[in-house]
mmCIF file of C-alpha atoms and ligand atoms in Angstrom:
data_model
loop_
_atom_site.group_PDB
_atom_site.id
_atom_site.type_symbol
_atom_site.label_atom_id
_atom_site.label_comp_id
_atom_site.label_asym_id
_atom_site.label_seq_id
_atom_site.Cartn_x
_atom_site.Cartn_y
_atom_site.Cartn_z
ATOM 1 C CA MET F 123 -11.872 84.640 64.982
ATOM 2 C CA SER F 124 -11.990 85.677 68.348
ATOM 3 C CA GLU F 125 -15.285 84.325 70.654
ATOM 4 C CA HIS F 126 -16.123 86.956 72.177
ATOM 5 C CA ASN F 127 -16.850 89.120 68.648
ATOM 6 C CA PHE F 128 -20.250 86.651 69.566
ATOM 7 C CA PRO F 129 -23.599 88.680 68.578
ATOM 8 C CA ALA F 130 -24.433 88.723 72.751
ATOM 9 C CA ALA F 131 -28.175 86.850 71.518
ATOM 10 C CA ILE F 132 -28.352 83.578 68.932
ATOM 11 C CA ALA F 133 -32.695 82.557 67.898
ATOM 12 C CA ILE F 134 -32.388 79.310 66.915
ATOM 13 C CA ASP F 135 -35.149 77.590 65.890
ATOM 14 C CA GLY F 136 -36.035 74.500 64.228
ATOM 15 C CA PRO F 137 -38.697 71.407 64.506
ATOM 16 C CA ALA F 138 -38.927 68.608 67.423
ATOM 17 C CA ALA F 139 -35.915 66.842 67.144
ATOM 18 C CA SER F 140 -33.912 68.027 64.104
ATOM 19 C CA GLY F 141 -30.878 68.914 67.139
ATOM 20 C CA LYS F 142 -31.369 72.763 68.093
ATOM 21 C CA THR F 143 -31.180 71.895 71.216
ATOM 22 C CA THR F 144 -27.862 69.729 71.792
ATOM 23 C CA VAL F 145 -25.929 72.030 69.088
ATOM 24 C CA GLY F 146 -27.511 75.607 70.557
ATOM 25 C CA LYS F 147 -25.558 74.196 73.614
ATOM 26 C CA MET F 148 -22.499 73.142 72.581
ATOM 27 C CA LEU F 149 -22.795 76.460 71.138
ATOM 28 C CA ALA F 150 -24.037 78.234 74.724
ATOM 29 C CA ASP F 151 -20.740 76.612 76.019
ATOM 30 C CA ARG F 152 -18.455 77.397 73.328
ATOM 31 C CA LEU F 153 -19.230 80.938 74.484
ATOM 32 C CA GLY F 154 -19.388 81.272 78.217
ATOM 33 C CA TYR F 155 -23.898 81.864 77.227
ATOM 34 C CA LEU F 156 -26.633 81.429 79.244
ATOM 35 C CA PHE F 157 -28.281 78.207 77.572
ATOM 36 C CA LEU F 158 -31.939 78.448 77.243
ATOM 37 C CA ASP F 159 -34.967 75.996 75.652
ATOM 38 C CA THR F 160 -38.017 78.676 76.258
ATOM 39 C CA GLY F 161 -39.809 74.794 75.561
ATOM 40 C CA SER F 162 -39.104 74.511 79.120
ATOM 41 C CA MET F 163 -41.256 77.389 79.952
ATOM 42 C CA TYR F 164 -44.205 76.484 78.676
ATOM 43 C CA ARG F 165 -43.591 72.657 80.106
ATOM 44 C CA ALA F 166 -42.822 75.050 83.171
ATOM 45 C CA ALA F 167 -46.445 75.824 83.180
ATOM 46 C CA THR F 168 -47.935 72.969 81.539
ATOM 47 C CA PHE F 169 -46.596 71.537 84.899
ATOM 48 C CA ALA F 170 -47.762 74.088 87.899
ATOM 49 C CA ALA F 171 -51.314 74.028 85.825
ATOM 50 C CA LEU F 172 -51.081 70.041 86.086
ATOM 51 C CA GLN F 173 -49.504 70.355 89.618
ATOM 52 C CA ARG F 174 -52.146 72.825 90.961
ATOM 53 C CA GLY F 175 -55.366 70.884 89.569
ATOM 54 C CA VAL F 176 -56.216 74.010 86.509
ATOM 55 C CA ASP F 177 -58.456 72.897 84.326
ATOM 56 C CA ILE F 178 -56.300 72.348 80.722
ATOM 57 C CA ASP F 179 -59.402 73.545 79.301
ATOM 58 C CA ASN F 180 -59.691 76.738 80.859
ATOM 59 C CA GLU F 181 -57.759 78.802 78.650
ATOM 60 C CA LEU F 182 -58.570 81.939 80.867
ATOM 61 C CA ALA F 183 -57.295 79.681 84.450
ATOM 62 C CA ILE F 184 -54.157 78.899 82.322
ATOM 63 C CA VAL F 185 -53.718 82.670 82.180
ATOM 64 C CA ALA F 186 -54.274 84.175 84.837
ATOM 65 C CA LEU F 187 -51.593 80.896 86.030
ATOM 66 C CA ALA F 188 -48.280 81.452 83.850
ATOM 67 C CA GLU F 189 -49.041 85.395 84.925
ATOM 68 C CA GLN F 190 -48.926 85.182 88.309
ATOM 69 C CA ILE F 191 -45.479 81.885 88.763
ATOM 70 C CA ASP F 192 -41.978 82.685 88.764
ATOM 71 C CA ILE F 193 -39.861 80.058 86.132
ATOM 72 C CA GLU F 194 -36.502 80.500 86.712
ATOM 73 C CA ILE F 195 -33.692 78.662 83.942
ATOM 74 C CA THR F 196 -30.304 78.512 85.504
ATOM 75 C CA ASN F 197 -27.290 76.986 83.517
ATOM 76 C CA ALA F 198 -26.324 73.068 85.633
ATOM 77 C CA ASP F 199 -23.268 71.123 84.951
ATOM 78 C CA GLU F 200 -24.032 68.306 82.789
ATOM 79 C CA GLN F 201 -21.928 65.535 84.896
ATOM 80 C CA THR F 202 -23.404 66.105 88.269
ATOM 81 C CA ASP F 203 -26.906 67.521 87.427
ATOM 82 C CA GLY F 204 -27.262 65.320 84.762
ATOM 83 C CA TYR F 205 -28.997 68.069 82.726
ATOM 84 C CA TYR F 206 -28.172 70.728 80.868
ATOM 85 C CA TYR F 207 -29.912 73.258 83.108
ATOM 86 C CA LEU F 208 -31.751 73.697 85.534
ATOM 87 C CA VAL F 209 -35.446 75.177 85.782
ATOM 88 C CA TYR F 210 -37.415 75.800 88.918
ATOM 89 C CA VAL F 211 -40.927 76.929 89.855
ATOM 90 C CA ASP F 212 -41.759 79.169 92.257
ATOM 91 C CA GLY F 213 -39.206 78.454 93.656
ATOM 92 C CA GLU F 214 -39.096 74.639 93.053
ATOM 93 C CA ASP F 215 -36.720 72.420 91.008
ATOM 94 C CA VAL F 216 -38.963 71.166 87.822
ATOM 95 C CA THR F 217 -36.611 69.546 85.937
ATOM 96 C CA GLN F 218 -37.174 66.399 86.055
ATOM 97 C CA ALA F 219 -41.120 66.937 86.657
ATOM 98 C CA ILE F 220 -41.296 68.586 83.463
ATOM 99 C CA ARG F 221 -40.052 65.938 80.941
ATOM 100 C CA THR F 222 -43.094 63.490 82.339
ATOM 101 C CA GLN F 223 -45.684 61.291 79.880
ATOM 102 C CA VAL F 224 -48.659 63.606 80.954
ATOM 103 C CA VAL F 225 -46.646 67.036 80.678
ATOM 104 C CA ASP F 226 -46.273 65.872 76.861
ATOM 105 C CA ARG F 227 -49.050 65.180 76.416
ATOM 106 C CA HIS F 228 -50.770 68.314 77.880
ATOM 107 C CA VAL F 229 -47.323 71.219 76.318
ATOM 108 C CA SER F 230 -49.279 71.964 73.194
ATOM 109 C CA GLN F 231 -52.558 73.470 74.127
ATOM 110 C CA VAL F 232 -51.102 75.211 77.152
ATOM 111 C CA SER F 233 -48.639 76.821 74.676
ATOM 112 C CA ALA F 234 -51.115 78.042 71.669
ATOM 113 C CA TYR F 235 -52.947 80.035 74.293
ATOM 114 C CA ALA F 236 -52.361 83.995 72.963
ATOM 115 C CA GLY F 237 -52.126 84.885 76.412
ATOM 116 C CA VAL F 238 -49.734 81.830 77.471
ATOM 117 C CA ARG F 239 -47.523 82.898 75.040
ATOM 118 C CA GLN F 240 -47.832 86.544 75.961
ATOM 119 C CA GLN F 241 -45.875 86.146 79.572
ATOM 120 C CA MET F 242 -42.980 83.434 78.457
ATOM 121 C CA VAL F 243 -42.235 86.083 74.943
ATOM 122 C CA LYS F 244 -42.391 88.436 78.480
ATOM 123 C CA LEU F 245 -39.513 86.583 80.796
ATOM 124 C CA GLN F 246 -38.049 85.572 76.919
ATOM 125 C CA ARG F 247 -37.086 88.727 77.048
ATOM 126 C CA GLN F 248 -36.094 89.605 79.547
ATOM 127 C CA TYR F 249 -33.800 87.099 79.698
ATOM 128 C CA GLY F 250 -32.204 88.061 75.394
ATOM 129 C CA GLU F 251 -32.487 91.418 77.629
ATOM 130 C CA ARG F 252 -29.454 90.560 79.882
ATOM 131 C CA GLY F 253 -28.119 89.407 76.575
ATOM 132 C CA ARG F 254 -25.196 86.524 76.215
ATOM 133 C CA VAL F 255 -28.220 83.783 75.791
ATOM 134 C CA VAL F 256 -28.523 81.263 72.617
ATOM 135 C CA MET F 257 -32.144 81.220 72.865
ATOM 136 C CA VAL F 258 -33.367 77.811 71.443
ATOM 137 C CA GLY F 259 -37.776 77.725 70.552
ATOM 138 C CA ARG F 260 -39.963 77.860 67.549
ATOM 139 C CA ASP F 261 -40.428 81.593 67.789
ATOM 140 C CA ILE F 262 -37.246 83.170 68.272
ATOM 141 C CA GLY F 263 -36.086 84.296 65.353
ATOM 142 C CA THR F 264 -39.802 85.239 64.354
ATOM 143 C CA VAL F 265 -40.915 86.762 67.564
ATOM 144 C CA VAL F 266 -39.268 87.065 70.908
ATOM 145 C CA LEU F 267 -35.953 88.549 69.457
ATOM 146 C CA PRO F 268 -36.077 90.173 66.057
ATOM 147 C CA GLN F 269 -33.663 91.677 66.422
ATOM 148 C CA ALA F 270 -30.846 88.979 67.086
ATOM 149 C CA PRO F 271 -28.116 89.744 65.409
ATOM 150 C CA LEU F 272 -27.399 85.393 64.759
ATOM 151 C CA LYS F 273 -30.719 83.786 63.665
ATOM 152 C CA LEU F 274 -30.521 80.721 63.319
ATOM 153 C CA TYR F 275 -32.674 77.844 61.647
ATOM 154 C CA ILE F 276 -32.326 74.439 61.895
ATOM 155 C CA ILE F 277 -33.944 71.317 59.835
ATOM 156 C CA ALA F 278 -33.586 67.772 59.020
ATOM 157 C CA SER F 279 -35.427 65.182 57.349
ATOM 158 C CA ALA F 280 -38.557 63.566 59.226
ATOM 159 C CA GLU F 281 -37.426 59.918 59.360
ATOM 160 C CA GLU F 282 -33.831 61.155 59.674
ATOM 161 C CA ARG F 283 -35.608 62.967 63.168
ATOM 162 C CA ALA F 284 -37.936 60.141 63.744
ATOM 163 C CA ARG F 285 -34.831 58.081 64.168
ATOM 164 C CA ARG F 286 -32.797 60.296 66.577
ATOM 165 C CA ARG F 287 -36.325 60.143 68.510
ATOM 166 C CA TRP F 288 -36.306 55.825 68.200
ATOM 167 C CA LEU F 289 -32.561 55.943 69.069
ATOM 168 C CA GLU F 290 -33.067 57.795 72.291
ATOM 169 C CA ARG F 291 -36.208 55.673 73.313
ATOM 170 C CA GLN F 292 -34.180 52.352 72.564
ATOM 171 C CA ALA F 293 -31.499 53.696 75.007
ATOM 172 C CA LYS F 294 -34.273 54.555 77.853
ATOM 173 C CA GLY F 295 -35.735 50.833 76.996
ATOM 174 C CA ASP F 296 -38.932 52.303 75.750
ATOM 175 C CA SER F 297 -39.992 50.093 72.589
ATOM 176 C CA THR F 298 -42.570 52.140 70.599
ATOM 177 C CA PRO F 299 -41.518 51.330 67.006
ATOM 178 C CA TYR F 300 -40.283 53.992 64.708
ATOM 179 C CA GLU F 301 -42.577 53.421 62.591
ATOM 180 C CA THR F 302 -45.432 54.826 65.222
ATOM 181 C CA ILE F 303 -43.077 57.678 66.194
ATOM 182 C CA LEU F 304 -42.676 59.350 62.275
ATOM 183 C CA ALA F 305 -46.209 59.690 62.390
ATOM 184 C CA ASP F 306 -46.057 61.935 65.069
ATOM 185 C CA VAL F 307 -43.153 64.406 64.339
ATOM 186 C CA ILE F 308 -45.493 64.363 61.753
ATOM 187 C CA ARG F 309 -48.430 65.369 63.126
ATOM 188 C CA ARG F 310 -46.386 67.844 65.684
ATOM 189 C CA ASP F 311 -44.664 69.188 63.117
ATOM 190 C CA LYS F 312 -48.266 69.851 61.336
ATOM 191 C CA ILE F 313 -49.492 71.309 64.540
ATOM 192 C CA ASP F 314 -46.416 73.404 65.659
ATOM 193 C CA SER F 315 -47.067 75.393 61.108
ATOM 194 C CA GLY F 316 -50.128 75.646 61.182
ATOM 195 C CA ARG F 317 -50.849 77.010 65.201
ATOM 196 C CA GLU F 318 -52.434 80.829 64.646
ATOM 197 C CA HIS F 319 -50.030 81.827 67.572
ATOM 198 C CA SER F 320 -46.883 82.624 66.340
ATOM 199 C CA PRO F 321 -46.230 79.641 63.877
ATOM 200 C CA LEU F 322 -43.478 78.058 63.350
ATOM 201 C CA ARG F 323 -41.592 78.872 60.614
ATOM 202 C CA PRO F 324 -37.404 80.789 59.623
ATOM 203 C CA ALA F 325 -37.712 84.549 59.976
ATOM 204 C CA GLU F 326 -36.937 86.524 57.098
ATOM 205 C CA ASP F 327 -32.306 86.733 57.222
ATOM 206 C CA ALA F 328 -32.538 83.267 59.680
ATOM 207 C CA VAL F 329 -29.427 81.235 58.154
ATOM 208 C CA ILE F 330 -31.364 77.287 57.491
ATOM 209 C CA ILE F 331 -29.155 75.029 58.452
ATOM 210 C CA ASP F 332 -29.858 71.445 57.991
ATOM 211 C CA SER F 333 -28.229 68.350 60.195
ATOM 212 C CA SER F 334 -29.049 65.458 58.464
ATOM 213 C CA GLY F 335 -26.255 63.229 58.281
ATOM 214 C CA ARG F 336 -23.810 64.743 60.637
ATOM 215 C CA ASP F 337 -22.265 65.386 62.663
ATOM 216 C CA PRO F 338 -23.438 68.052 65.939
ATOM 217 C CA ASP F 339 -19.145 68.725 65.646
ATOM 218 C CA LEU F 340 -19.707 70.211 61.911
ATOM 219 C CA VAL F 341 -23.334 72.033 62.469
ATOM 220 C CA LEU F 342 -21.512 73.812 65.001
ATOM 221 C CA GLU F 343 -17.805 74.594 62.973
ATOM 222 C CA GLU F 344 -21.025 75.651 60.161
ATOM 223 C CA ILE F 345 -22.371 78.176 63.046
ATOM 224 C CA LEU F 346 -18.829 79.046 64.443
ATOM 225 C CA ARG F 347 -17.817 80.817 60.232
ATOM 226 C CA LEU F 348 -20.743 82.097 60.121
ATOM 227 C CA SER F 349 -21.383 84.113 62.907
ATOM 228 C CA CYS F 350 -17.407 85.664 60.939
ATOM 229 C CA PHE F 351 -20.612 87.366 59.011
ATOM 230 C CA THR F 352 -23.014 88.848 61.321
ATOM 231 C CA MET F 353 -20.499 90.309 63.562
ATOM 232 C CA PRO F 354 -22.640 93.420 65.537
HETATM 233 O O1 LIG U 681 -39.320 71.956 72.221
HETATM 234 P P1 LIG U 681 -40.165 71.212 73.699
HETATM 235 O O2 LIG U 681 -41.334 69.981 72.757
HETATM 236 O O3 LIG U 681 -39.515 71.458 74.735
HETATM 237 O O4 LIG U 681 -41.822 72.592 73.406
HETATM 238 C C1 LIG U 681 -42.739 72.171 74.254
HETATM 239 C C2 LIG U 681 -43.562 72.654 73.543
HETATM 240 O O5 LIG U 681 -44.280 74.285 73.685
HETATM 241 C C3 LIG U 681 -43.754 72.567 71.851
HETATM 242 O O6 LIG U 681 -45.620 71.517 71.797
HETATM 243 C C4 LIG U 681 -43.957 73.437 71.450
HETATM 244 C C5 LIG U 681 -43.897 74.654 72.147
HETATM 245 N N1 LIG U 681 -42.892 75.885 72.316
HETATM 246 C C6 LIG U 681 -43.500 77.228 72.107
HETATM 247 O O7 LIG U 681 -44.323 76.658 71.311
HETATM 248 N N2 LIG U 681 -42.561 78.128 71.550
HETATM 249 C C7 LIG U 681 -41.157 77.971 71.348
HETATM 250 N N3 LIG U 681 -40.878 78.975 72.249
HETATM 251 C C8 LIG U 681 -40.531 76.869 72.449
HETATM 252 C C9 LIG U 681 -41.023 75.553 72.245
#
C-alpha cells in the first residue's frame, strides 16, 4: 500500500482523552497532512471572548465575536515549539493561552452556541476543501465532513481515559486524585453526548476503534491497514 492512496480528508471523532489527538497527529505526520484539532478553534474563540471582556453568557455577542475574528492553525515543529500545532487569533499566537484553566472552564458553554458552531464548521470545511488534512473533534464525521472517505471514532473506557489524564497531570505536578478526574470524564461525556447541537456520536459509516490498553503505534497500524478498504 502506498501512502499517496490515502483519502484526502480523514475525520476522527471521540470523547475526551480517547487517544484521538495522539493518533490523529501521528497519522497526519505519517502522511504529511495538516493536523487540525477543531477543539482548539472553540478554545480560540473562548479565549478571544475572555481577553476582550465579552460576557460568556451573552450568546449574541459571543456569536458576533466568533464571526469577526480570524482563527488560523498551522503545523508546528514539536521539537522546537513543544506543540503539535500553532493557533493564531487575528495574528496573535494564542497556542499556550487556549490551554489555560479559565478557557477550560468556559469552552463547553461557548461551543454549545449554535451560531459559534456554524462559524467554526464553515472554517473547518474550508480546511477540508484544501484536502490533505486529518481533522479531529466531536462532530467531524457527522456534521463537518460527512463525505470524508475515512471516518474513525476512537473510544476507550472512562477508567482508562481518566488514568491517562491523571498520568498527564501527575507529570505536570498536579495532584488531583484519580477519582475526581474519573468523575469529570464521566460528567463531560454526558454533556458532549447530550447537548442539543451536534452531540458527540459516531457517524453511521465510522469505523469504531477501541484504544483501551493499546499502544498508540498499534492503533496507528490498524488505521493504516483500514485505509486499504477506503481508498477513493
Ligand atoms: O477537544 P477539546 O477538549 O480541546 O475541546 C474543547 C471543547 O470544544 C470541548 O468542550 C468540546 C468542544 N468541541 C466541540 O464541541 N466540537 C468539536 N468539533 C471539537 C471540540
